[in-house]
Amino acid sequence: MTLLSKTECSALRGFAIIGIFMHNFLHWLNPMVKENEYQFYENNVNRLMSILSHPDQDLLWQLFSFFGHYGVPVFLFLSGYGLVMKYEGKSAKPAADRFHLSFISSHFMKLFPMMMRGFVCFAMIDWITPNRHHWAWVDIIAQITMTINLLPNPDDIIWPGPYWFFGLMMQLYIIYILLLHNKGSKWTVALIVACWAIQAACMYDPEGETLNRIRYNSIGGMLPFGMGILLARWDKAASSDSCRPRLLQSSWFYLVLAIVSAAIVLCFSLNFHTWLLAPAAVVIFNVALVKCLPATCLKPLDWMGALSAAIFVCHPITRKIFIPISRGGAIADGLVIYIVATIVLAMLFRLTISQLRKR
């Protein structure tokens, strides 16, 4: 028996996608505090503390705006965890090069149809709505090949924003199969430390473009991805050796851990160096929260998790259509319509894909 069940992993995806699609709507609104996702802005931290000191009716939206992007590290953690559970512990194939190429191509083709359907639909909606984006041909090719993260000035060329995640995942898939698959955990730890050191070297320019480009790519995502790999390896070993601590079976332990890790996330967000480690605390908080929730609470999160890929692809489309309502002053009205429309569109999107696969 593994530490994280299939239902709990799906619930984690549910938590992650709720944070992401709420954040990606709210942080575009002027009254909302902006996040520190790719760079560290002291002004954003000061604004957050001011909001927490003087909360108003928009406090929940402010928290989603600032912290919601941390759904991405949760997805990265689950990806690392899932890769180990699926691919490690098996005998190595004789033709390693062919196995590596097959792994990379199969994972590219897993992401490509989902990304392209969303990208094409968004491009059409973007073209017929106000303030449309003007793509350069090189940006379109880079998005289609999932290499757009590597280009300069990512803030200006990645549109719609969330689709940069597909390029990040391809980078991590390649790193995993070439450097980490069936290797000792010390390699994973070394890579985590190296990626942290590269980011920490930007301490004198935390708002600069260098850090921005780094964090759009695999260096910025290695910490939660590596945590997933390490936990899955420990999970497999503990499961086979029956050496799992009894404390990990206690809901009270996970409740305390969730409260403590939530406080750590907030504290870590206030300083550049600890901010680099905040994704680790975010992952711990989400795992602990899922482990201490009763089964009745996991069911809706499990449902959201099953829909998470479709929501991720669809939410930029509905955001472009409905965000003018909230920008006009009716924040809650626009947000509710956006949530309902995104979920319905995601359900239709998933249904269409499942019907196409049956043919």
mmCIF file of N, CA, C and O in Angstrom, residues 15 76 103 124 137-138 174 177 237 282 315 347 353:
data_model
loop_
_atom_site.group_PDB
_atom_site.id
_atom_site.type_symbol
_atom_site.label_atom_id
_atom_site.label_comp_id
_atom_site.label_asym_id
_atom_site.label_seq_id
_atom_site.Cartn_x
_atom_site.Cartn_y
_atom_site.Cartn_z
ATOM 1 N N PHE A 15 -7.060 20.085 -5.971
ATOM 2 C CA PHE A 15 -6.566 21.260 -5.258
ATOM 3 C C PHE A 15 -5.735 22.148 -6.182
ATOM 4 O O PHE A 15 -5.881 23.371 -6.213
ATOM 5 N N LEU A 76 3.768 19.289 -10.554
ATOM 6 C CA LEU A 76 5.124 18.796 -10.807
ATOM 7 C C LEU A 76 5.471 17.670 -9.829
ATOM 8 O O LEU A 76 6.088 16.665 -10.212
ATOM 9 N N PHE A 103 10.248 6.878 -24.903
ATOM 10 C CA PHE A 103 9.674 7.555 -23.735
ATOM 11 C C PHE A 103 9.400 9.023 -24.051
ATOM 12 O O PHE A 103 8.313 9.540 -23.788
ATOM 13 N N MET A 124 -8.582 31.370 -31.860
ATOM 14 C CA MET A 124 -9.790 31.840 -32.552
ATOM 15 C C MET A 124 -10.581 32.806 -31.669
ATOM 16 O O MET A 124 -11.060 33.850 -32.151
ATOM 17 N N TRP A 137 5.551 34.348 -36.052
ATOM 18 C CA TRP A 137 5.542 32.960 -36.505
ATOM 19 C C TRP A 137 6.484 32.079 -35.673
ATOM 20 O O TRP A 137 6.185 30.920 -35.406
ATOM 21 N N VAL A 138 7.602 32.660 -35.233
ATOM 22 C CA VAL A 138 8.549 31.870 -34.445
ATOM 23 C C VAL A 138 7.954 31.495 -33.085
ATOM 24 O O VAL A 138 8.219 30.404 -32.557
ATOM 25 N N ILE A 174 12.358 14.811 -20.090
ATOM 26 C CA ILE A 174 13.668 14.514 -20.685
ATOM 27 C C ILE A 174 14.733 14.362 -19.601
ATOM 28 O O ILE A 174 15.561 13.449 -19.632
ATOM 29 N N ILE A 177 14.205 10.899 -17.757
ATOM 30 C CA ILE A 177 14.573 9.656 -18.440
ATOM 31 C C ILE A 177 16.065 9.595 -18.750
ATOM 32 O O ILE A 177 16.656 8.514 -18.768
ATOM 33 N N ALA A 237 10.022 1.551 -1.229
ATOM 34 C CA ALA A 237 10.873 0.826 -0.291
ATOM 35 C C ALA A 237 10.143 0.547 1.019
ATOM 36 O O ALA A 237 10.207 -0.565 1.561
ATOM 37 N N VAL A 282 4.637 24.073 0.158
ATOM 38 C CA VAL A 282 3.332 23.993 -0.514
ATOM 39 C C VAL A 282 2.951 22.534 -0.763
ATOM 40 O O VAL A 282 1.812 22.116 -0.526
ATOM 41 N N HIS A 315 -9.400 26.910 -19.462
ATOM 42 C CA HIS A 315 -9.642 28.128 -18.684
ATOM 43 C C HIS A 315 -9.082 29.409 -19.325
ATOM 44 O O HIS A 315 -9.653 30.484 -19.117
ATOM 45 N N MET A 347 -15.836 19.817 -19.333
ATOM 46 C CA MET A 347 -16.581 18.559 -19.432
ATOM 47 C C MET A 347 -16.870 18.223 -20.895
ATOM 48 O O MET A 347 -16.728 17.067 -21.316
ATOM 49 N N ILE A 353 -13.015 14.470 -26.582
ATOM 50 C CA ILE A 353 -11.768 13.701 -26.746
ATOM 51 C C ILE A 353 -12.033 12.205 -26.559
ATOM 52 O O ILE A 353 -11.533 11.378 -27.333
#
